[in-house]
Structures are given as structure tokens and as C-alpha cells.
């Protein structure tokens, strides 16, 4: 079955960053004139990838961005300089959000490691440091209550 072979070779998911659309197709998908796309490229609003022959190739994400530029311009009345600034700020927010997520994950791992490795110590009868299992009192044979010093710190 030739059709079945083609279906099996297709990827399960379409990559939204794959540069697959030539300028005429991207312009049609975005509802714009190809010259508008060229202008947006020159202004740095949308950066399509280039082929070896310098032709523009747009991804699905680029087309969605073009639609957003058009919406901001036509529906919100934002000029192109304003749109460029909005897009830059959205990229910054995205990068910062990803960094916060990375740091939160790193912190969670460090806190979990700290919880696993946290031990409780007490002073033994001769003044030595004795490890005591969490949640347990020191053995009476190890500590004499009249001279023992137990350090306690509340949990965070």
C-alpha cells in the first residue's frame, strides 16, 4: 500500500519552527502582500530563514507572528516601531520565564537534596558529636540528661 507507507513515514508532530513556506505562500497564509513581508523582514519584525540562494523561508511560527503584527497594526492601531518593541518585550518575558522555571527546578532539587541529607546531631557524654536519627531522641545510654546539650532548629 503506497499511501500507507507515506503515512507511516510522516512525523507525528509538525515542527512549528521548520522553515517550509516560500514568501508567496506565507503572505497568503498571513493575509498580506509579499512586499509587506519583505518590508517586515527589513525592519526586523519577522526574521525568516534564508536558503542557500538567499530566498526567504517562513515557518508556521513566523506566519503566526505575521498575523499578530497585522492584528496589532490594524485592530490596535500600533505603529511598526511600537510593534517591534512589543515583540522584543514579549521575547524578553519568554526568556525570563524560562530562566525562572530553570532556577525553580534547580532550587527544588537543591531543597530536596538538603532534606535528604539533613541530619540531627547531639553532644555525647564526653562532649563528642553524636548523630541522631530524625524524629528520635538520643539514646539515654549515649547522653546523660543532666549534662547533655541537644541542638534544635525549627524546620523552615
PDB file of N, CA, C and O in Angstrom, residues 16-93:
ATOM      1  N   UNK A  16       6.757  23.607  14.379  1.00  0.00           N
ATOM      2  CA  UNK A  16       6.311  24.967  14.046  1.00  0.00           C
ATOM      3  C   UNK A  16       7.458  25.896  13.658  1.00  0.00           C
ATOM      4  O   UNK A  16       7.224  26.965  13.113  1.00  0.00           O
ATOM      5  N   UNK A  17       8.696  25.490  13.908  1.00  0.00           N
ATOM      6  CA  UNK A  17       9.848  26.317  13.559  1.00  0.00           C
ATOM      7  C   UNK A  17      10.520  25.893  12.254  1.00  0.00           C
ATOM      8  O   UNK A  17      11.513  26.505  11.855  1.00  0.00           O
ATOM      9  N   UNK A  18       9.983  24.875  11.607  1.00  0.00           N
ATOM     10  CA  UNK A  18      10.570  24.405  10.350  1.00  0.00           C
ATOM     11  C   UNK A  18      10.298  25.429   9.247  1.00  0.00           C
ATOM     12  O   UNK A  18       9.145  25.790   9.004  1.00  0.00           O
ATOM     13  N   UNK A  19      11.341  25.922   8.584  1.00  0.00           N
ATOM     14  CA  UNK A  19      11.157  26.922   7.522  1.00  0.00           C
ATOM     15  C   UNK A  19      10.686  26.266   6.228  1.00  0.00           C
ATOM     16  O   UNK A  19      11.484  25.839   5.408  1.00  0.00           O
ATOM     17  N   UNK A  20       9.373  26.199   6.037  1.00  0.00           N
ATOM     18  CA  UNK A  20       8.830  25.435   4.912  1.00  0.00           C
ATOM     19  C   UNK A  20       8.085  26.274   3.875  1.00  0.00           C
ATOM     20  O   UNK A  20       7.871  25.811   2.760  1.00  0.00           O
ATOM     21  N   UNK A  21       7.678  27.490   4.225  1.00  0.00           N
ATOM     22  CA  UNK A  21       6.849  28.278   3.320  1.00  0.00           C
ATOM     23  C   UNK A  21       7.672  29.318   2.567  1.00  0.00           C
ATOM     24  O   UNK A  21       8.412  30.089   3.175  1.00  0.00           O
ATOM     25  N   UNK A  22       7.507  29.338   1.238  1.00  0.00           N
ATOM     26  CA  UNK A  22       8.116  30.417   0.452  1.00  0.00           C
ATOM     27  C   UNK A  22       7.313  31.682   0.721  1.00  0.00           C
ATOM     28  O   UNK A  22       6.209  31.637   1.277  1.00  0.00           O
ATOM     29  N   UNK A  23       7.835  32.817   0.327  1.00  0.00           N
ATOM     30  CA  UNK A  23       7.234  34.100   0.677  1.00  0.00           C
ATOM     31  C   UNK A  23       5.802  34.239   0.162  1.00  0.00           C
ATOM     32  O   UNK A  23       4.940  34.774   0.857  1.00  0.00           O
ATOM     33  N   UNK A  24       5.525  33.736  -1.033  1.00  0.00           N
ATOM     34  CA  UNK A  24       4.169  33.881  -1.579  1.00  0.00           C
ATOM     35  C   UNK A  24       3.151  33.091  -0.757  1.00  0.00           C
ATOM     36  O   UNK A  24       2.041  33.562  -0.498  1.00  0.00           O
ATOM     37  N   UNK A  25       3.534  31.901  -0.311  1.00  0.00           N
ATOM     38  CA  UNK A  25       2.634  31.069   0.496  1.00  0.00           C
ATOM     39  C   UNK A  25       2.464  31.686   1.882  1.00  0.00           C
ATOM     40  O   UNK A  25       1.346  31.788   2.400  1.00  0.00           O
ATOM     41  N   UNK A  26       3.554  32.134   2.480  1.00  0.00           N
ATOM     42  CA  UNK A  26       3.479  32.758   3.804  1.00  0.00           C
ATOM     43  C   UNK A  26       2.612  34.013   3.758  1.00  0.00           C
ATOM     44  O   UNK A  26       1.809  34.259   4.662  1.00  0.00           O
ATOM     45  N   UNK A  27       2.762  34.800   2.681  1.00  0.00           N
ATOM     46  CA  UNK A  27       1.962  36.019   2.541  1.00  0.00           C
ATOM     47  C   UNK A  27       0.477  35.671   2.435  1.00  0.00           C
ATOM     48  O   UNK A  27      -0.365  36.317   3.051  1.00  0.00           O
ATOM     49  N   UNK A  28       0.168  34.643   1.672  1.00  0.00           N
ATOM     50  CA  UNK A  28      -1.228  34.235   1.525  1.00  0.00           C
ATOM     51  C   UNK A  28      -1.790  33.728   2.852  1.00  0.00           C
ATOM     52  O   UNK A  28      -2.909  34.073   3.239  1.00  0.00           O
ATOM     53  N   UNK A  29      -1.001  32.917   3.571  1.00  0.00           N
ATOM     54  CA  UNK A  29      -1.447  32.393   4.860  1.00  0.00           C
ATOM     55  C   UNK A  29      -1.662  33.509   5.884  1.00  0.00           C
ATOM     56  O   UNK A  29      -2.553  33.429   6.726  1.00  0.00           O
ATOM     57  N   UNK A  30      -0.846  34.553   5.809  1.00  0.00           N
ATOM     58  CA  UNK A  30      -0.949  35.670   6.748  1.00  0.00           C
ATOM     59  C   UNK A  30      -1.943  36.728   6.282  1.00  0.00           C
ATOM     60  O   UNK A  30      -2.266  37.643   7.038  1.00  0.00           O
ATOM     61  N   UNK A  31      -2.404  36.612   5.037  1.00  0.00           N
ATOM     62  CA  UNK A  31      -3.347  37.591   4.506  1.00  0.00           C
ATOM     63  C   UNK A  31      -2.683  38.920   4.175  1.00  0.00           C
ATOM     64  O   UNK A  31      -3.270  39.978   4.397  1.00  0.00           O
ATOM     65  N   UNK A  32      -1.464  38.850   3.661  1.00  0.00           N
ATOM     66  CA  UNK A  32      -0.695  40.059   3.351  1.00  0.00           C
ATOM     67  C   UNK A  32      -0.123  39.967   1.950  1.00  0.00           C
ATOM     68  O   UNK A  32      -0.104  38.896   1.344  1.00  0.00           O
ATOM     69  N   UNK A  33       0.418  41.063   1.487  1.00  0.00           N
ATOM     70  CA  UNK A  33       1.121  41.101   0.214  1.00  0.00           C
ATOM     71  C   UNK A  33       2.571  40.690   0.461  1.00  0.00           C
ATOM     72  O   UNK A  33       3.151  41.047   1.499  1.00  0.00           O
ATOM     73  N   UNK A  34       3.184  39.953  -0.463  1.00  0.00           N
ATOM     74  CA  UNK A  34       4.584  39.556  -0.266  1.00  0.00           C
ATOM     75  C   UNK A  34       5.524  40.741  -0.010  1.00  0.00           C
ATOM     76  O   UNK A  34       6.491  40.623   0.747  1.00  0.00           O
ATOM     77  N   UNK A  35       5.226  41.887  -0.601  1.00  0.00           N
ATOM     78  CA  UNK A  35       6.083  43.056  -0.389  1.00  0.00           C
ATOM     79  C   UNK A  35       6.029  43.505   1.092  1.00  0.00           C
ATOM     80  O   UNK A  35       7.027  43.977   1.627  1.00  0.00           O
ATOM     81  N   UNK A  36       4.893  43.324   1.723  1.00  0.00           N
ATOM     82  CA  UNK A  36       4.767  43.657   3.143  1.00  0.00           C
ATOM     83  C   UNK A  36       5.683  42.763   3.976  1.00  0.00           C
ATOM     84  O   UNK A  36       6.346  43.231   4.903  1.00  0.00           O
ATOM     85  N   UNK A  37       5.757  41.485   3.612  1.00  0.00           N
ATOM     86  CA  UNK A  37       6.642  40.565   4.315  1.00  0.00           C
ATOM     87  C   UNK A  37       8.102  40.976   4.147  1.00  0.00           C
ATOM     88  O   UNK A  37       8.888  40.903   5.091  1.00  0.00           O
ATOM     89  N   UNK A  38       8.451  41.425   2.952  1.00  0.00           N
ATOM     90  CA  UNK A  38       9.827  41.891   2.711  1.00  0.00           C
ATOM     91  C   UNK A  38      10.134  43.114   3.583  1.00  0.00           C
ATOM     92  O   UNK A  38      11.221  43.225   4.159  1.00  0.00           O
ATOM     93  N   UNK A  39       9.167  44.014   3.675  1.00  0.00           N
ATOM     94  CA  UNK A  39       9.364  45.207   4.498  1.00  0.00           C
ATOM     95  C   UNK A  39       9.512  44.823   5.971  1.00  0.00           C
ATOM     96  O   UNK A  39      10.387  45.334   6.668  1.00  0.00           O
ATOM     97  N   UNK A  40       8.672  43.917   6.451  1.00  0.00           N
ATOM     98  CA  UNK A  40       8.760  43.481   7.839  1.00  0.00           C
ATOM     99  C   UNK A  40      10.105  42.808   8.117  1.00  0.00           C
ATOM    100  O   UNK A  40      10.655  42.945   9.207  1.00  0.00           O
ATOM    101  N   UNK A  41      10.626  42.087   7.116  1.00  0.00           N
ATOM    102  CA  UNK A  41      11.937  41.463   7.260  1.00  0.00           C
ATOM    103  C   UNK A  41      13.005  42.549   7.375  1.00  0.00           C
ATOM    104  O   UNK A  41      13.880  42.490   8.240  1.00  0.00           O
ATOM    105  N   UNK A  42      12.950  43.566   6.517  1.00  0.00           N
ATOM    106  CA  UNK A  42      13.928  44.660   6.563  1.00  0.00           C
ATOM    107  C   UNK A  42      13.883  45.399   7.897  1.00  0.00           C
ATOM    108  O   UNK A  42      14.899  45.814   8.428  1.00  0.00           O
ATOM    109  N   UNK A  43      12.679  45.554   8.458  1.00  0.00           N
ATOM    110  CA  UNK A  43      12.514  46.250   9.733  1.00  0.00           C
ATOM    111  C   UNK A  43      12.857  45.369  10.943  1.00  0.00           C
ATOM    112  O   UNK A  43      12.962  45.866  12.066  1.00  0.00           O
ATOM    113  N   UNK A  44      13.006  44.085  10.704  1.00  0.00           N
ATOM    114  CA  UNK A  44      13.353  43.172  11.788  1.00  0.00           C
ATOM    115  C   UNK A  44      12.159  42.695  12.602  1.00  0.00           C
ATOM    116  O   UNK A  44      12.340  42.155  13.690  1.00  0.00           O
ATOM    117  N   UNK A  45      10.950  42.882  12.098  1.00  0.00           N
ATOM    118  CA  UNK A  45       9.773  42.409  12.813  1.00  0.00           C
ATOM    119  C   UNK A  45       9.660  40.897  12.760  1.00  0.00           C
ATOM    120  O   UNK A  45       9.297  40.254  13.742  1.00  0.00           O
ATOM    121  N   UNK A  46       9.937  40.350  11.599  1.00  0.00           N
ATOM    122  CA  UNK A  46       9.909  38.903  11.388  1.00  0.00           C
ATOM    123  C   UNK A  46      11.202  38.536  10.675  1.00  0.00           C
ATOM    124  O   UNK A  46      11.585  39.200   9.709  1.00  0.00           O
ATOM    125  N   UNK A  47      11.880  37.513  11.168  1.00  0.00           N
ATOM    126  CA  UNK A  47      13.160  37.099  10.586  1.00  0.00           C
ATOM    127  C   UNK A  47      13.048  35.701   9.983  1.00  0.00           C
ATOM    128  O   UNK A  47      13.297  34.711  10.657  1.00  0.00           O
ATOM    129  N   UNK A  48      12.662  35.605   8.707  1.00  0.00           N
ATOM    130  CA  UNK A  48      12.591  34.276   8.090  1.00  0.00           C
ATOM    131  C   UNK A  48      14.000  33.734   7.874  1.00  0.00           C
ATOM    132  O   UNK A  48      14.970  34.492   7.803  1.00  0.00           O
ATOM    133  N   UNK A  49      14.088  32.435   7.777  1.00  0.00           N
ATOM    134  CA  UNK A  49      15.390  31.835   7.463  1.00  0.00           C
ATOM    135  C   UNK A  49      15.650  31.996   5.978  1.00  0.00           C
ATOM    136  O   UNK A  49      14.742  32.254   5.195  1.00  0.00           O
ATOM    137  N   UNK A  50      16.893  31.833   5.601  1.00  0.00           N
ATOM    138  CA  UNK A  50      17.287  32.001   4.195  1.00  0.00           C
ATOM    139  C   UNK A  50      17.803  30.690   3.633  1.00  0.00           C
ATOM    140  O   UNK A  50      18.444  29.906   4.321  1.00  0.00           O
ATOM    141  N   UNK A  51      17.525  30.500   2.345  1.00  0.00           N
ATOM    142  CA  UNK A  51      18.069  29.342   1.636  1.00  0.00           C
ATOM    143  C   UNK A  51      19.465  29.697   1.173  1.00  0.00           C
ATOM    144  O   UNK A  51      19.915  30.831   1.326  1.00  0.00           O
ATOM    145  N   UNK A  52      20.149  28.744   0.564  1.00  0.00           N
ATOM    146  CA  UNK A  52      21.489  28.996   0.035  1.00  0.00           C
ATOM    147  C   UNK A  52      21.448  30.094  -1.025  1.00  0.00           C
ATOM    148  O   UNK A  52      22.393  30.873  -1.159  1.00  0.00           O
ATOM    149  N   UNK A  53      20.364  30.180  -1.767  1.00  0.00           N
ATOM    150  CA  UNK A  53      20.213  31.212  -2.794  1.00  0.00           C
ATOM    151  C   UNK A  53      19.641  32.518  -2.242  1.00  0.00           C
ATOM    152  O   UNK A  53      19.227  33.377  -3.007  1.00  0.00           O
ATOM    153  N   UNK A  54      19.573  32.662  -0.918  1.00  0.00           N
ATOM    154  CA  UNK A  54      19.094  33.856  -0.211  1.00  0.00           C
ATOM    155  C   UNK A  54      17.574  34.035  -0.257  1.00  0.00           C
ATOM    156  O   UNK A  54      17.056  35.097   0.082  1.00  0.00           O
ATOM    157  N   UNK A  55      16.841  33.012  -0.687  1.00  0.00           N
ATOM    158  CA  UNK A  55      15.374  33.097  -0.673  1.00  0.00           C
ATOM    159  C   UNK A  55      14.851  32.960   0.749  1.00  0.00           C
ATOM    160  O   UNK A  55      15.437  32.287   1.578  1.00  0.00           O
ATOM    161  N   UNK A  56      13.761  33.611   1.028  1.00  0.00           N
ATOM    162  CA  UNK A  56      13.160  33.570   2.363  1.00  0.00           C
ATOM    163  C   UNK A  56      12.319  32.306   2.526  1.00  0.00           C
ATOM    164  O   UNK A  56      11.585  31.923   1.624  1.00  0.00           O
ATOM    165  N   UNK A  57      12.416  31.708   3.702  1.00  0.00           N
ATOM    166  CA  UNK A  57      11.575  30.568   4.058  1.00  0.00           C
ATOM    167  C   UNK A  57      10.964  30.848   5.426  1.00  0.00           C
ATOM    168  O   UNK A  57      11.660  31.120   6.399  1.00  0.00           O
ATOM    169  N   UNK A  58       9.641  30.794   5.475  1.00  0.00           N
ATOM    170  CA  UNK A  58       8.902  31.114   6.683  1.00  0.00           C
ATOM    171  C   UNK A  58       8.405  29.842   7.359  1.00  0.00           C
ATOM    172  O   UNK A  58       8.030  28.878   6.697  1.00  0.00           O
ATOM    173  N   UNK A  59       8.372  29.862   8.665  1.00  0.00           N
ATOM    174  CA  UNK A  59       7.839  28.734   9.442  1.00  0.00           C
ATOM    175  C   UNK A  59       6.398  29.052   9.836  1.00  0.00           C
ATOM    176  O   UNK A  59       5.928  30.175   9.670  1.00  0.00           O
ATOM    177  N   UNK A  60       5.719  28.062  10.386  1.00  0.00           N
ATOM    178  CA  UNK A  60       4.359  28.281  10.876  1.00  0.00           C
ATOM    179  C   UNK A  60       4.363  29.318  12.004  1.00  0.00           C
ATOM    180  O   UNK A  60       3.457  30.135  12.125  1.00  0.00           O
ATOM    181  N   UNK A  61       5.411  29.313  12.817  1.00  0.00           N
ATOM    182  CA  UNK A  61       5.530  30.300  13.888  1.00  0.00           C
ATOM    183  C   UNK A  61       5.700  31.703  13.304  1.00  0.00           C
ATOM    184  O   UNK A  61       5.144  32.678  13.814  1.00  0.00           O
ATOM    185  N   UNK A  62       6.459  31.817  12.194  1.00  0.00           N
ATOM    186  CA  UNK A  62       6.621  33.110  11.515  1.00  0.00           C
ATOM    187  C   UNK A  62       5.274  33.613  10.993  1.00  0.00           C
ATOM    188  O   UNK A  62       4.964  34.803  11.105  1.00  0.00           O
ATOM    189  N   UNK A  63       4.482  32.719  10.418  1.00  0.00           N
ATOM    190  CA  UNK A  63       3.177  33.106   9.885  1.00  0.00           C
ATOM    191  C   UNK A  63       2.268  33.581  11.022  1.00  0.00           C
ATOM    192  O   UNK A  63       1.572  34.594  10.891  1.00  0.00           O
ATOM    193  N   UNK A  64       2.299  32.889  12.157  1.00  0.00           N
ATOM    194  CA  UNK A  64       1.506  33.318  13.319  1.00  0.00           C
ATOM    195  C   UNK A  64       1.970  34.689  13.796  1.00  0.00           C
ATOM    196  O   UNK A  64       1.146  35.544  14.159  1.00  0.00           O
ATOM    197  N   UNK A  65       3.257  34.928  13.765  1.00  0.00           N
ATOM    198  CA  UNK A  65       3.800  36.226  14.154  1.00  0.00           C
ATOM    199  C   UNK A  65       3.360  37.315  13.180  1.00  0.00           C
ATOM    200  O   UNK A  65       3.003  38.428  13.592  1.00  0.00           O
ATOM    201  N   UNK A  66       3.354  37.007  11.896  1.00  0.00           N
ATOM    202  CA  UNK A  66       2.877  37.963  10.894  1.00  0.00           C
ATOM    203  C   UNK A  66       1.413  38.323  11.143  1.00  0.00           C
ATOM    204  O   UNK A  66       1.022  39.492  11.024  1.00  0.00           O
ATOM    205  N   UNK A  67       0.619  37.335  11.502  1.00  0.00           N
ATOM    206  CA  UNK A  67      -0.797  37.604  11.804  1.00  0.00           C
ATOM    207  C   UNK A  67      -0.927  38.509  13.026  1.00  0.00           C
ATOM    208  O   UNK A  67      -1.781  39.393  13.076  1.00  0.00           O
ATOM    209  N   UNK A  68      -0.060  38.280  14.035  1.00  0.00           N
ATOM    210  CA  UNK A  68      -0.092  39.114  15.230  1.00  0.00           C
ATOM    211  C   UNK A  68       0.336  40.544  14.905  1.00  0.00           C
ATOM    212  O   UNK A  68      -0.257  41.499  15.408  1.00  0.00           O
ATOM    213  N   UNK A  69       1.341  40.697  14.052  1.00  0.00           N
ATOM    214  CA  UNK A  69       1.771  42.035  13.624  1.00  0.00           C
ATOM    215  C   UNK A  69       0.613  42.739  12.920  1.00  0.00           C
ATOM    216  O   UNK A  69       0.323  43.915  13.183  1.00  0.00           O
ATOM    217  N   UNK A  70      -0.064  42.023  12.057  1.00  0.00           N
ATOM    218  CA  UNK A  70      -1.193  42.593  11.334  1.00  0.00           C
ATOM    219  C   UNK A  70      -2.313  42.984  12.302  1.00  0.00           C
ATOM    220  O   UNK A  70      -2.908  44.059  12.196  1.00  0.00           O
ATOM    221  N   UNK A  71      -2.597  42.141  13.273  1.00  0.00           N
ATOM    222  CA  UNK A  71      -3.644  42.430  14.251  1.00  0.00           C
ATOM    223  C   UNK A  71      -3.299  43.679  15.069  1.00  0.00           C
ATOM    224  O   UNK A  71      -4.129  44.576  15.250  1.00  0.00           O
ATOM    225  N   UNK A  72      -2.055  43.745  15.551  1.00  0.00           N
ATOM    226  CA  UNK A  72      -1.639  44.910  16.338  1.00  0.00           C
ATOM    227  C   UNK A  72      -1.732  46.189  15.517  1.00  0.00           C
ATOM    228  O   UNK A  72      -2.145  47.230  16.014  1.00  0.00           O
ATOM    229  N   UNK A  73      -1.365  46.084  14.256  1.00  0.00           N
ATOM    230  CA  UNK A  73      -1.371  47.255  13.386  1.00  0.00           C
ATOM    231  C   UNK A  73      -2.792  47.695  13.049  1.00  0.00           C
ATOM    232  O   UNK A  73      -3.138  48.866  13.205  1.00  0.00           O
ATOM    233  N   UNK A  74      -3.616  46.750  12.610  1.00  0.00           N
ATOM    234  CA  UNK A  74      -4.943  47.106  12.117  1.00  0.00           C
ATOM    235  C   UNK A  74      -5.983  47.264  13.217  1.00  0.00           C
ATOM    236  O   UNK A  74      -6.760  48.210  13.209  1.00  0.00           O
ATOM    237  N   UNK A  75      -6.007  46.349  14.184  1.00  0.00           N
ATOM    238  CA  UNK A  75      -7.045  46.390  15.214  1.00  0.00           C
ATOM    239  C   UNK A  75      -6.680  47.286  16.393  1.00  0.00           C
ATOM    240  O   UNK A  75      -7.543  47.925  16.979  1.00  0.00           O
ATOM    241  N   UNK A  76      -5.402  47.320  16.741  1.00  0.00           N
ATOM    242  CA  UNK A  76      -4.987  48.088  17.916  1.00  0.00           C
ATOM    243  C   UNK A  76      -4.410  49.453  17.547  1.00  0.00           C
ATOM    244  O   UNK A  76      -4.189  50.279  18.424  1.00  0.00           O
ATOM    245  N   UNK A  77      -4.090  49.652  16.271  1.00  0.00           N
ATOM    246  CA  UNK A  77      -3.563  50.935  15.825  1.00  0.00           C
ATOM    247  C   UNK A  77      -2.136  51.213  16.255  1.00  0.00           C
ATOM    248  O   UNK A  77      -1.721  52.369  16.337  1.00  0.00           O
ATOM    249  N   UNK A  78      -1.361  50.178  16.509  1.00  0.00           N
ATOM    250  CA  UNK A  78       0.029  50.337  16.936  1.00  0.00           C
ATOM    251  C   UNK A  78       0.899  50.516  15.696  1.00  0.00           C
ATOM    252  O   UNK A  78       0.752  49.775  14.714  1.00  0.00           O
ATOM    253  N   UNK A  79       1.831  51.472  15.751  1.00  0.00           N
ATOM    254  CA  UNK A  79       2.718  51.669  14.606  1.00  0.00           C
ATOM    255  C   UNK A  79       3.807  50.592  14.604  1.00  0.00           C
ATOM    256  O   UNK A  79       3.966  49.840  15.578  1.00  0.00           O
ATOM    257  N   UNK A  80       4.567  50.511  13.519  1.00  0.00           N
ATOM    258  CA  UNK A  80       5.544  49.431  13.366  1.00  0.00           C
ATOM    259  C   UNK A  80       6.647  49.487  14.419  1.00  0.00           C
ATOM    260  O   UNK A  80       7.101  48.439  14.896  1.00  0.00           O
ATOM    261  N   UNK A  81       7.069  50.693  14.801  1.00  0.00           N
ATOM    262  CA  UNK A  81       8.086  50.803  15.858  1.00  0.00           C
ATOM    263  C   UNK A  81       7.536  50.261  17.177  1.00  0.00           C
ATOM    264  O   UNK A  81       8.245  49.563  17.915  1.00  0.00           O
ATOM    265  N   UNK A  82       6.279  50.561  17.462  1.00  0.00           N
ATOM    266  CA  UNK A  82       5.640  50.049  18.674  1.00  0.00           C
ATOM    267  C   UNK A  82       5.498  48.540  18.637  1.00  0.00           C
ATOM    268  O   UNK A  82       5.713  47.864  19.650  1.00  0.00           O
ATOM    269  N   UNK A  83       5.142  48.027  17.477  1.00  0.00           N
ATOM    270  CA  UNK A  83       5.005  46.576  17.323  1.00  0.00           C
ATOM    271  C   UNK A  83       6.347  45.898  17.551  1.00  0.00           C
ATOM    272  O   UNK A  83       6.441  44.884  18.242  1.00  0.00           O
ATOM    273  N   UNK A  84       7.410  46.484  16.998  1.00  0.00           N
ATOM    274  CA  UNK A  84       8.740  45.903  17.170  1.00  0.00           C
ATOM    275  C   UNK A  84       9.105  45.857  18.645  1.00  0.00           C
ATOM    276  O   UNK A  84       9.620  44.854  19.141  1.00  0.00           O
ATOM    277  N   UNK A  85       8.812  46.931  19.378  1.00  0.00           N
ATOM    278  CA  UNK A  85       9.114  46.980  20.816  1.00  0.00           C
ATOM    279  C   UNK A  85       8.278  45.956  21.587  1.00  0.00           C
ATOM    280  O   UNK A  85       8.778  45.282  22.483  1.00  0.00           O
ATOM    281  N   UNK A  86       7.014  45.816  21.233  1.00  0.00           N
ATOM    282  CA  UNK A  86       6.144  44.829  21.878  1.00  0.00           C
ATOM    283  C   UNK A  86       6.700  43.423  21.679  1.00  0.00           C
ATOM    284  O   UNK A  86       6.785  42.625  22.616  1.00  0.00           O
ATOM    285  N   UNK A  87       7.102  43.115  20.450  1.00  0.00           N
ATOM    286  CA  UNK A  87       7.642  41.785  20.152  1.00  0.00           C
ATOM    287  C   UNK A  87       8.935  41.528  20.922  1.00  0.00           C
ATOM    288  O   UNK A  87       9.163  40.429  21.433  1.00  0.00           O
ATOM    289  N   UNK A  88       9.800  42.551  21.007  1.00  0.00           N
ATOM    290  CA  UNK A  88      11.051  42.407  21.763  1.00  0.00           C
ATOM    291  C   UNK A  88      10.764  42.136  23.234  1.00  0.00           C
ATOM    292  O   UNK A  88      11.391  41.272  23.853  1.00  0.00           O
ATOM    293  N   UNK A  89       9.814  42.878  23.791  1.00  0.00           N
ATOM    294  CA  UNK A  89       9.469  42.695  25.198  1.00  0.00           C
ATOM    295  C   UNK A  89       8.846  41.320  25.449  1.00  0.00           C
ATOM    296  O   UNK A  89       9.121  40.684  26.474  1.00  0.00           O
ATOM    297  N   UNK A  90       8.032  40.849  24.507  1.00  0.00           N
ATOM    298  CA  UNK A  90       7.452  39.510  24.655  1.00  0.00           C
ATOM    299  C   UNK A  90       8.546  38.441  24.625  1.00  0.00           C
ATOM    300  O   UNK A  90       8.479  37.464  25.374  1.00  0.00           O
ATOM    301  N   UNK A  91       9.555  38.631  23.780  1.00  0.00           N
ATOM    302  CA  UNK A  91      10.681  37.684  23.751  1.00  0.00           C
ATOM    303  C   UNK A  91      11.445  37.715  25.068  1.00  0.00           C
ATOM    304  O   UNK A  91      11.834  36.673  25.590  1.00  0.00           O
ATOM    305  N   UNK A  92      11.651  38.918  25.613  1.00  0.00           N
ATOM    306  CA  UNK A  92      12.344  39.039  26.897  1.00  0.00           C
ATOM    307  C   UNK A  92      11.553  38.347  28.008  1.00  0.00           C
ATOM    308  O   UNK A  92      12.127  37.625  28.823  1.00  0.00           O
ATOM    309  N   UNK A  93      10.262  38.573  28.033  1.00  0.00           N
ATOM    310  CA  UNK A  93       9.423  37.950  29.054  1.00  0.00           C
ATOM    311  C   UNK A  93       9.490  36.430  28.923  1.00  0.00           C
ATOM    312  O   UNK A  93       9.598  35.715  29.922  1.00  0.00           O
TER     313      UNK A  93
END
